[in-house]
Short mmCIF file of C-alpha atoms and ligand atoms in Angstrom, two decimals:
data_model
loop_
_atom_site.label_atom_id
_atom_site.label_comp_id
_atom_site.label_asym_id
_atom_site.label_seq_id
_atom_site.Cartn_x
_atom_site.Cartn_y
_atom_site.Cartn_z
CA UNK A 1 11.41 20.24 22.18
CA UNK A 2 13.26 17.69 24.43
CA UNK A 3 16.45 19.01 24.82
CA UNK A 4 17.85 15.68 25.26
CA UNK A 5 17.33 14.11 21.94
CA UNK A 6 20.36 13.67 19.95
CA UNK A 7 19.79 11.18 16.96
CA UNK A 8 16.78 9.82 14.98
CA UNK A 9 16.34 6.71 12.74
CA UNK A 10 13.51 6.17 9.38
CA UNK A 11 13.35 3.08 7.79
CA UNK A 12 10.87 3.11 4.77
CA UNK A 13 9.00 -0.92 4.59
CA UNK A 14 6.88 -2.83 2.94
CA UNK A 15 6.35 -2.37 -0.71
CA UNK A 16 7.89 0.52 -1.95
CA UNK A 17 4.99 3.13 -3.14
CA UNK A 18 5.44 7.03 -4.46
CA UNK A 19 5.76 9.41 -1.99
CA UNK A 20 8.23 7.26 0.14
CA UNK A 21 11.67 9.75 -0.50
CA UNK A 22 8.95 13.05 0.42
CA UNK A 23 8.08 11.72 3.89
CA UNK A 24 12.05 10.83 4.56
CA UNK A 25 12.68 14.70 3.58
CA UNK A 26 10.01 15.82 5.88
CA UNK A 27 11.14 14.40 8.76
CA UNK A 28 15.19 14.76 8.80
CA UNK A 29 14.89 18.63 6.73
CA UNK A 30 13.66 19.81 10.13
CA UNK A 31 15.27 17.46 12.13
CA UNK A 32 18.93 18.49 11.25
CA UNK A 33 17.48 21.82 11.53
CA UNK A 34 17.00 21.70 15.25
CA UNK A 35 20.87 19.85 15.06
CA UNK A 36 18.98 16.53 16.02
CA UNK A 37 21.26 13.57 13.96
CA UNK A 38 19.37 11.57 11.55
CA UNK A 39 20.43 8.01 10.34
CA UNK A 40 18.86 6.42 7.16
CA UNK A 41 17.77 2.62 8.13
CA UNK A 42 18.37 0.75 4.48
CA UNK A 43 15.86 -1.69 3.52
CA UNK A 44 13.36 -1.56 6.44
CA UNK A 45 13.73 -3.45 9.63
CA UNK A 46 16.60 -5.79 7.90
CA UNK A 47 18.83 -2.38 8.68
CA UNK A 48 18.13 -2.88 12.11
CA UNK A 49 18.37 -6.84 11.97
CA UNK A 50 21.73 -6.15 9.50
CA UNK A 51 23.48 -2.84 11.27
CA UNK A 52 23.00 -1.07 8.14
CA UNK A 53 22.20 2.40 8.80
CA UNK A 54 24.11 5.50 7.34
CA UNK A 55 23.80 9.19 8.58
CA UNK A 56 21.70 11.34 6.16
CA UNK A 57 22.74 15.13 5.86
CA UNK A 58 21.16 17.92 4.36
CA UNK A 59 22.03 16.78 1.33
CA UNK A 60 20.57 13.38 1.08
CA UNK A 61 16.63 14.48 1.39
CA UNK A 62 16.89 17.32 -0.95
CA UNK A 63 15.72 17.19 -4.49
CA UNK A 64 14.03 13.35 -3.38
CA UNK A 65 10.14 15.57 -2.92
CA UNK A 66 9.79 14.15 -6.99
CA UNK A 67 11.05 10.99 -6.92
CA UNK A 68 9.70 7.20 -6.79
CA UNK A 69 10.78 4.49 -5.10
CA UNK A 70 12.57 5.60 -1.89
CA UNK A 71 16.29 6.24 -0.95
CA UNK A 72 16.48 4.05 1.89
CA UNK A 73 15.71 0.90 -0.07
CA UNK A 74 12.31 -1.20 1.49
CA UNK A 75 11.49 -5.12 2.15
CA UNK A 76 8.54 -6.42 2.83
CA UNK A 77 9.53 -9.12 4.47
CA UNK A 78 11.26 -8.39 7.45
CA UNK A 79 9.59 -8.74 10.30
CA UNK A 80 11.62 -8.23 13.73
CA UNK A 81 9.07 -10.65 15.72
CA UNK A 82 8.53 -13.23 12.48
CA UNK A 83 11.82 -12.94 10.16
CA UNK A 84 11.84 -16.26 7.80
CA UNK A 85 15.35 -17.33 7.30
CA UNK A 86 16.40 -20.21 5.10
CA UNK A 87 17.52 -23.31 6.84
CA UNK A 88 18.64 -26.73 5.20
CA UNK A 89 16.18 -25.47 2.49
CA UNK A 90 13.18 -25.10 4.59
CA UNK A 91 11.97 -21.44 6.01
CA UNK A 92 12.26 -21.69 9.83
CA UNK A 93 10.96 -18.22 11.02
CA UNK A 94 12.53 -16.48 14.18
CA UNK A 95 12.01 -14.08 16.45
CA UNK A 96 14.82 -11.61 16.12
CA UNK A 97 13.50 -8.68 18.31
CA UNK A 98 16.49 -9.03 20.45
CA UNK A 99 18.97 -7.76 17.31
CA UNK A 100 16.91 -4.95 16.84
CA UNK A 101 16.66 -3.43 20.02
CA UNK A 102 20.81 -4.01 19.74
CA UNK A 103 21.31 -2.02 17.12
CA UNK A 104 19.24 0.53 18.06
CA UNK A 105 20.95 0.77 20.79
CA UNK A 106 24.33 0.87 19.89
CA UNK A 107 23.20 3.37 17.35
CA UNK A 108 22.10 5.16 20.42
CA UNK A 109 18.34 6.01 18.16
CA UNK A 110 16.07 7.88 20.08
CA UNK A 111 13.25 7.47 18.32
CA UNK A 112 13.07 5.40 15.27
CA UNK A 113 10.66 6.83 12.59
CA UNK A 114 8.75 4.00 10.51
CA UNK A 115 7.37 4.97 7.45
CA UNK A 116 4.93 2.08 6.36
CA UNK A 117 1.68 0.32 5.98
CA UNK A 118 0.22 -2.39 8.06
CA UNK A 119 2.69 -5.13 7.97
CA UNK A 120 5.71 -2.63 9.14
CA UNK A 121 2.85 -1.03 11.82
CA UNK A 122 2.07 -4.85 12.58
CA UNK A 123 6.15 -5.21 13.49
CA UNK A 124 6.66 -1.72 14.84
CA UNK A 125 3.75 -3.04 17.86
CA UNK A 126 5.83 -5.80 18.42
CA UNK A 127 9.17 -3.39 19.25
CA UNK A 128 7.30 -0.70 21.28
CA UNK A 129 6.22 -3.77 23.32
CA UNK A 130 9.83 -4.04 24.09
CA UNK A 131 10.88 -0.57 25.16
CA UNK A 132 11.28 1.16 22.12
CA UNK A 133 10.17 5.05 20.88
CA UNK A 134 8.65 5.26 17.20
CA UNK A 135 6.54 7.56 15.42
CA UNK A 136 4.31 5.84 12.63
CA UNK A 137 3.27 7.31 8.92
CA UNK A 138 1.42 5.87 6.53
CA UNK A 139 2.00 4.18 2.69
CA UNK A 140 0.65 1.90 0.71
CA UNK A 141 -1.09 1.52 -2.58
CA UNK A 142 -3.67 0.01 -1.01
CA UNK A 143 -5.15 2.23 0.97
CA UNK A 144 -5.97 -0.17 3.60
CA UNK A 145 -4.28 1.47 6.82
CA UNK A 146 -6.74 1.36 9.40
CA UNK A 147 -7.69 4.87 11.22
CA UNK A 148 -6.92 6.97 8.03
CA UNK A 149 -8.27 8.23 5.62
CA UNK A 150 -5.75 8.59 3.44
CA UNK A 151 -2.20 6.83 2.53
CA UNK A 152 0.34 8.49 0.60
CA UNK A 153 1.38 6.47 -2.85
CA UNK A 154 -2.69 5.16 -3.12
CA UNK A 155 -3.61 8.46 -5.51
CA UNK A 156 -0.76 7.62 -7.88
CA UNK A 157 -1.86 4.62 -7.86
CA UNK A 158 -5.23 4.91 -9.04
CA UNK A 159 -3.83 7.87 -11.62
CA UNK A 160 -1.97 4.72 -13.01
CA UNK A 161 -4.25 2.54 -12.83
CA UNK A 162 -6.45 5.14 -14.36
CA UNK A 163 -4.46 5.80 -16.91
CA UNK A 164 -4.56 1.86 -18.27
CA UNK A 165 -7.96 1.36 -18.00
CA UNK A 166 -8.57 5.03 -20.31
CA UNK A 167 -5.94 3.49 -22.46
CA UNK A 168 -7.80 -0.17 -23.14
CA UNK A 169 -11.04 2.10 -24.51
CA UNK A 170 -9.77 1.71 -27.36
CA UNK A 171 -8.75 -1.55 -28.46
CA UNK A 172 -12.07 -2.81 -26.55
CA UNK A 173 -14.21 -0.04 -28.21
CA UNK A 174 -12.45 -1.30 -31.91
CA UNK A 175 -12.48 -4.79 -31.68
CA UNK A 176 -15.65 -5.16 -29.61
CA UNK A 177 -13.85 -7.13 -26.64
CA UNK A 178 -14.32 -7.95 -23.14
CA UNK A 179 -10.90 -6.16 -21.37
CA UNK A 180 -10.93 -7.15 -18.44
CA UNK A 181 -8.02 -5.88 -16.15
CA UNK A 182 -6.68 -6.21 -12.54
CA UNK A 183 -5.54 -4.14 -10.28
CA UNK A 184 -3.82 -4.36 -7.33
CA UNK A 185 -5.20 -3.58 -3.23
CA UNK A 186 -4.48 -6.50 -1.46
CA UNK A 187 -7.75 -7.63 0.77
CA UNK A 188 -9.33 -3.61 -0.14
CA UNK A 189 -11.19 -2.63 -3.44
CA UNK A 190 -9.96 1.13 -2.88
CA UNK A 191 -7.61 1.16 -5.90
CA UNK A 192 -10.51 -0.73 -8.01
CA UNK A 193 -13.07 1.52 -6.98
CA UNK A 194 -11.60 4.85 -7.40
CA UNK A 195 -9.79 3.48 -10.73
CA UNK A 196 -12.86 2.16 -12.22
CA UNK A 197 -15.41 5.10 -11.36
CA UNK A 198 -12.00 7.64 -12.46
CA UNK A 199 -12.24 5.99 -15.80
CA UNK A 200 -15.37 5.17 -16.23
CA UNK A 201 -15.24 1.18 -16.03
CA UNK A 202 -18.55 -0.85 -16.70
CA UNK A 203 -17.99 -3.55 -14.29
CA UNK A 204 -15.65 -2.71 -10.95
CA UNK A 205 -15.02 -6.23 -8.97
CA UNK A 206 -13.98 -5.58 -5.33
CA UNK A 207 -13.18 -7.79 -2.57
CA UNK A 208 -16.02 -6.74 -0.30
CA UNK A 209 -18.40 -7.19 -2.79
CA UNK A 210 -18.30 -11.26 -4.22
CA UNK A 211 -19.03 -11.74 -7.32
CA UNK A 212 -20.78 -13.69 -9.88
CA UNK A 213 -19.92 -14.06 -13.41
CA UNK A 214 -23.46 -14.99 -14.50
CA UNK A 215 -24.34 -11.12 -13.26
CA UNK A 216 -21.04 -9.91 -15.35
CA UNK A 217 -22.26 -12.00 -18.78
CA UNK A 218 -25.88 -10.81 -18.10
CA UNK A 219 -24.20 -7.16 -17.89
CA UNK A 220 -21.87 -7.53 -21.04
CA UNK A 221 -24.72 -9.09 -23.01
CA UNK A 222 -26.64 -6.47 -22.07
CA UNK A 223 -24.40 -3.90 -23.39
CA UNK A 224 -23.63 -5.56 -25.99
CA UNK A 225 -28.16 -5.76 -27.07
CA UNK A 226 -27.83 -1.50 -26.23
CA UNK A 227 -25.30 -1.18 -29.29
CA UNK A 228 -21.90 -1.08 -26.93
CA UNK A 229 -20.10 -4.13 -28.36
CA UNK A 230 -18.14 -3.44 -25.39
CA UNK A 231 -17.57 -3.99 -21.81
CA UNK A 232 -14.25 -2.82 -19.91
CA UNK A 233 -14.05 -4.56 -16.13
CA UNK A 234 -11.22 -3.27 -13.22
CA UNK A 235 -10.80 -6.63 -11.40
CA UNK A 236 -9.53 -5.98 -7.38
CA UNK A 237 -6.63 -8.80 -7.33
CA UNK A 238 -8.38 -9.27 -4.04
CA UNK A 239 -12.26 -9.44 -5.98
CA UNK A 240 -13.65 -13.43 -4.88
CA UNK A 241 -16.35 -15.29 -6.50
CA UNK A 242 -19.15 -15.64 -4.57
CA UNK A 243 -19.00 -18.87 -2.10
CA UNK A 244 -15.40 -17.19 -1.57
CA UNK A 245 -12.96 -18.88 -3.89
CA UNK A 246 -10.36 -16.27 -3.80
CA UNK A 247 -7.33 -15.77 -6.95
CA UNK A 248 -4.01 -16.59 -5.98
CA UNK A 249 -0.91 -16.01 -7.79
CA UNK A 250 1.92 -17.55 -5.31
CA UNK A 251 3.17 -17.91 -2.05
CA UNK A 252 6.25 -16.87 -0.81
CA UNK A 253 7.31 -18.17 2.09
CA UNK A 254 9.97 -15.60 3.18
CA UNK A 255 7.27 -13.40 3.55
CA UNK A 256 5.64 -12.98 6.86
CA UNK A 257 2.57 -12.15 4.90
CA UNK A 258 3.56 -15.15 2.18
CA UNK A 259 0.13 -14.37 0.21
CA UNK A 260 0.41 -13.29 -3.48
CA UNK A 261 -2.51 -12.27 -5.24
CA UNK A 262 -3.58 -12.83 -8.75
CA UNK A 263 -5.65 -14.33 -10.91
CA UNK A 264 -9.10 -13.39 -11.51
CA UNK A 265 -8.64 -10.91 -14.70
CA UNK A 266 -7.79 -14.24 -16.28
CA UNK A 267 -10.39 -16.41 -14.89
CA UNK A 268 -13.05 -13.37 -15.99
CA UNK A 269 -12.04 -13.23 -19.03
CA UNK A 270 -11.91 -16.93 -19.93
CA UNK A 271 -15.19 -17.27 -18.19
CA UNK A 272 -17.08 -14.38 -20.26
CA UNK A 273 -15.65 -15.74 -23.11
CA UNK A 274 -17.04 -19.22 -22.97
CA UNK A 275 -20.58 -18.12 -21.65
CA UNK A 276 -21.36 -15.67 -24.10
CA UNK A 277 -19.31 -15.44 -26.99
CA UNK A 278 -17.82 -12.36 -26.81
CA UNK A 279 -14.00 -12.09 -27.57
CA UNK A 280 -12.46 -11.23 -24.16
CA UNK A 281 -8.78 -10.43 -23.15
CA UNK A 282 -7.06 -10.40 -19.99
CA UNK A 283 -3.92 -8.06 -18.42
CA UNK A 284 -2.23 -7.53 -15.61
CA UNK A 285 -0.68 -4.08 -14.26
CA UNK A 286 1.17 -4.92 -11.39
CA UNK A 287 3.81 -3.31 -9.74
CA UNK A 288 3.91 -0.51 -12.50
CA UNK A 289 0.96 1.08 -10.17
CA UNK A 290 3.84 1.70 -7.32
CA UNK A 291 6.05 3.37 -9.86
CA UNK A 292 6.86 6.61 -11.04
CA UNK A 293 7.36 9.99 -9.45
CA UNK A 294 3.87 10.30 -6.67
CA UNK A 295 1.13 12.95 -7.92
CA UNK A 296 1.10 16.36 -6.95
CA UNK A 297 -1.59 15.33 -3.93
CA UNK A 298 0.80 12.72 -2.96
CA UNK A 299 3.91 14.96 -2.74
CA UNK A 300 2.18 17.56 -0.53
CA UNK A 301 0.06 14.39 1.34
CA UNK A 302 3.40 12.89 2.41
CA UNK A 303 5.04 16.25 3.83
CA UNK A 304 2.07 17.20 5.50
CA UNK A 305 2.67 13.35 7.07
CA UNK A 306 6.50 13.73 7.52
CA UNK A 307 5.64 17.31 9.12
CA UNK A 308 3.48 15.95 11.30
CA UNK A 309 5.62 12.94 12.41
CA UNK A 310 8.28 15.71 13.71
CA UNK A 311 5.46 17.28 15.39
CA UNK A 312 5.22 14.42 16.67
CA UNK A 313 8.81 13.99 18.73
CA UNK A 314 8.78 17.73 19.28
CA UNK A 315 6.01 17.18 21.79
CA UNK A 316 6.91 13.86 23.06
CA UNK A 317 4.13 11.70 21.70
CA UNK A 318 5.48 8.37 20.98
CA UNK A 319 3.90 4.88 19.59
CA UNK A 320 2.05 7.07 17.54
CA UNK A 321 0.64 6.91 13.86
CA UNK A 322 -0.09 10.16 12.30
CA UNK A 323 -3.25 9.79 9.99
CA UNK A 324 -5.77 11.58 8.32
CA UNK A 325 -9.58 11.78 9.45
CA UNK A 326 -12.28 14.57 7.92
CA UNK A 327 -9.20 16.62 6.28
CA UNK A 328 -7.53 16.64 10.01
CA UNK A 329 -3.81 15.35 10.49
CA UNK A 330 -3.77 13.56 13.95
CA UNK A 331 -2.42 10.44 15.52
CA UNK A 332 -3.45 7.41 17.06
CA UNK A 333 -1.84 5.21 19.21
CA UNK A 334 0.48 2.01 16.57
CA UNK A 335 -1.09 -0.65 18.30
CA UNK A 336 -4.80 0.23 17.53
CA UNK A 337 -3.80 0.18 13.94
CA UNK A 338 -1.73 -3.30 14.28
CA UNK A 339 -3.54 -6.19 12.26
CA UNK A 340 -6.41 -4.37 11.12
CA UNK A 341 -7.22 -3.49 7.41
CA UNK A 342 -9.64 -1.09 6.14
CA UNK A 343 -11.97 -2.49 3.51
CA UNK A 344 -14.39 -0.39 1.36
CA UNK A 345 -17.60 0.15 3.60
CA UNK A 346 -21.34 -0.51 2.13
CA UNK A 347 -22.56 2.88 1.94
CA UNK A 348 -18.93 4.22 0.73
CA UNK A 349 -19.58 7.26 -1.90
CA UNK A 350 -17.96 6.42 -4.37
CA UNK A 351 -19.62 2.71 -5.31
CA UNK A 352 -22.63 4.71 -4.97
CA UNK A 353 -21.99 6.91 -7.09
CA UNK A 354 -20.93 3.83 -9.57
CA UNK A 355 -23.72 2.45 -9.05
CA UNK A 356 -25.65 5.42 -9.65
CA UNK A 357 -24.48 5.19 -13.48
CA UNK A 358 -24.91 1.67 -14.16
CA UNK A 359 -21.81 0.60 -13.35
CA UNK A 360 -22.25 -3.49 -11.89
CA UNK A 361 -20.64 -4.76 -9.30
CA UNK A 362 -20.78 -8.42 -10.31
CA UNK A 363 -23.39 -9.02 -7.73
O1 LIG B 1 0.81 -3.46 -0.19
C1 LIG B 1 0.47 -3.04 -1.71
C2 LIG B 1 1.34 -4.78 -2.47
O2 LIG B 1 1.51 -3.94 -4.31
C3 LIG B 1 -0.23 -5.19 -3.04
O3 LIG B 1 -1.44 -4.29 -3.42
C4 LIG B 1 0.27 -6.47 -3.48
O4 LIG B 1 -0.84 -7.10 -3.91
C5 LIG B 1 1.25 -6.79 -2.64
O5 LIG B 1 1.56 -5.32 -2.65
C6 LIG B 1 2.24 -7.08 -3.75
O6 LIG B 1 3.76 -7.68 -3.34
P1 LIG B 1 5.07 -8.04 -4.01
O7 LIG B 1 5.67 -7.07 -3.70
O8 LIG B 1 5.79 -8.81 -2.61
O9 LIG B 1 4.96 -8.70 -5.03
#
């Protein structure tokens, strides 16, 4: 280990997800044991913009393995090179990297551990350009981060969405209804695909495969004809109609990534009911998918990621993101990952398996 290492910072950026605390613990514990001071940065990059950091001691990072959320707080709006502030009723974007770099210098942080998704890694890439030492850890329920096969938090979200899809089965079958459940995932279909496959959903809609209402209706009618008087549809929030229409719930102008998706489930349920006469209902699972205690898989993965991130620090490998590829821990330059989205490829095994058991993708 580099002898001169004195102090590191840790931040959790973007949307929260289960397993963040497990990573904080896995980075901070060995650091403290090696005599390195650990500063917890509050609310993601916002803590560096506003100089809100606090010392983390062993007691602060003990007993947090199983807790959801993040003891540091998070923020999915504070990108140092594109930070929105309201001026005279309008949102104006500023580059506040100077302030961030000043905080890092004032607090004498040798390296900043950034635990986050693509937005956080893009922010990190912009800081690397300005000479900051960063080590990244991949988080997101969406599992859409480039260069890693898996992000922590995804498994817990798949578990939550699967439980919800399992539960709507009873009402669907008792009332002979079409039930459309909207799950998160942004522009990648991993969450809808995996929860749909795990729960045996009859139709899975994902952004990678544009859907047609006609095909979905045909599937529901065919099922009815074969005596299955209900249909469960798992709809990823980013699913698009063939022709390209995407469903936007609202625009959050304070965010560097302002589009908030939503509405596909209601649209599909309304269309199915109008076109087939089958009674339909829609529901949006929303943020419960980001909450709760991490699954054992996510606790293990997050701890492995944290361990490996600290190994990178020991080896002096800077500006890399920890990844899991073919079940092996490794790392890639953060710059290679920034501003990219990992979507479901056409030859994905879950997708092929779902098709093989008769699941429709609405195409
Ligand atoms: O990226 C995680 C995620 O939960 C997405 O699945 C979802 O589209 C988005 O964040 C929601 O963001 P917010 O918490 O700002 O509503």
